[in-house]
Amino acid sequence: MQLIDGKKISLQLQEEIAIEVKKIMASGIKQPHLAAILVGNDGGSETYVASKIKACENVGFKSTLIRFPDNVSEEDLLKAVNDLNNNDDIDGFIVQLPLPRHINEHKIIEAIKPSKDVDGFHPINVGRMVLNLPCYVSATPYGIVHLLEKYKIETTGKHCVVIGRSHIVGSPMSILLAKNTELGNCTVTLCHSKTKDLISHTLKADIIICALGIPEFLKGNMVKDGVVVIDVGTTRVVSTETKSGFKLKGDVMFNEVAPKCSFITPVPGGVGPMTIASLLKNTLLAAKKEIYK
Ligand code: GUN
């Protein structure tokens, strides 16, 4: 069994991005600038956004954090999105999800200018991804593809089971891996809460992407020997073992599953750091105007 070290690969990617930032600034392009909108005080979102801001510093990007209280109106949030759309100093920005229930998430995402949508969540970017056109690929699936590439994990002809059909992970992941590209060409089965006899699918999988958000859902008896397991779960659970009082738990029962795997990602230190590296990569593409000229 080989552990996939997402933290190490993410830091390597960040070093490459930092070198590129110096190069483009020397050529006269302005310092890349990422903004993040954070609504409310959800502990998980606070942690993720703080990591994104810190990563900006690591690679030499400028960053701006815009905070709103939980009770912000949809109108005020749309105005903030519009201001960022029209601010020439901002290359790309994200609205951290989830948003409070009174805000229509789709409406906010659709208000983001596709050329600044470095999360790759706007329908234009999702549609372009499906059609193999230049676009921002959403950060977590992009990070996972990168991990498969770095660890030279063969995908062609493999049977991949994606568990979870969220707009930001499961759904785009299933599309990317089924594409006629080097890191695709899988036969993909997309499983979800209504899938019958899930174990009959997971037992046949060469690669499993587990992205349903239920801690330790995937058990040892659900996978075959030699499987590649990518754990996207990051549920925060109360813990007495950490200073913060919380611990991240993946969707995979690691102790049972890992001994059967050829490769597996840990939580933390697997997919999470790659999401951040992908966001930085998309922001660099935005600063260089490589996707939308
Ligand atoms: N919430 C969980 N993951 C993400 C992400 O990748 N981007 C944003 N904007 N919100 C998230």
Coordinates of N, CA and C and ligand atoms in Angstrom, one line a residue, residues 45 48 52 94-98 119 121 139-140 168-169 275, ligand 1:
S45 N -15.6 26.4 7.3 CA -15.4 27.4 6.2 C -14.3 28.4 6.6
Y48 N -11.0 26.6 6.0 CA -10.6 26.5 4.6 C -10.2 27.8 4.0
K52 N -6.6 29.1 2.4 CA -6.5 29.6 1.0 C -5.7 30.9 1.0
I94 N -13.6 33.7 -5.1 CA -14.5 32.6 -4.7 C -15.5 33.1 -3.7
V95 N -16.6 32.4 -3.7 CA -17.6 32.6 -2.6 C -17.6 31.3 -1.8
Q96 N -17.1 31.3 -0.6 CA -17.0 30.0 0.1 C -18.4 29.5 0.4
L97 N -18.6 28.2 0.1 CA -19.8 27.5 0.3 C -19.7 26.6 1.6
P98 N -20.7 26.2 2.2 CA -22.1 26.6 1.9 C -22.5 28.0 2.4
D119 N -13.1 29.0 -9.0 CA -13.6 27.8 -8.4 C -14.1 26.9 -9.5
F121 N -17.2 26.9 -10.7 CA -18.5 26.5 -10.4 C -19.6 27.1 -11.3
A139 N -11.9 23.0 -8.3 CA -10.6 22.8 -7.7 C -10.4 21.3 -7.1
T140 N -11.4 20.8 -6.5 CA -11.2 19.4 -5.9 C -11.0 18.4 -7.0
I168 N -19.9 20.1 -6.8 CA -18.5 20.6 -6.7 C -17.5 19.4 -6.7
V169 N -17.9 18.2 -6.5 CA -16.9 17.1 -6.5 C -17.4 15.9 -7.4
T275 N -6.9 20.8 -3.2 CA -7.9 21.7 -3.6 C -7.4 23.1 -3.6
Ligands
GUN1 N1 -16.9 24.6 0.1 C1 -16.3 23.3 0.2 N2 -15.4 23.2 -0.8 C2 -15.4 24.4 -1.5 C3 -14.6 24.9 -2.6 O1 -13.8 24.2 -3.2 N3 -14.9 26.2 -2.9 C4 -15.8 26.9 -2.3 N4 -16.0 28.2 -2.8 N5 -16.6 26.5 -1.3 C5 -16.3 25.2 -0.9

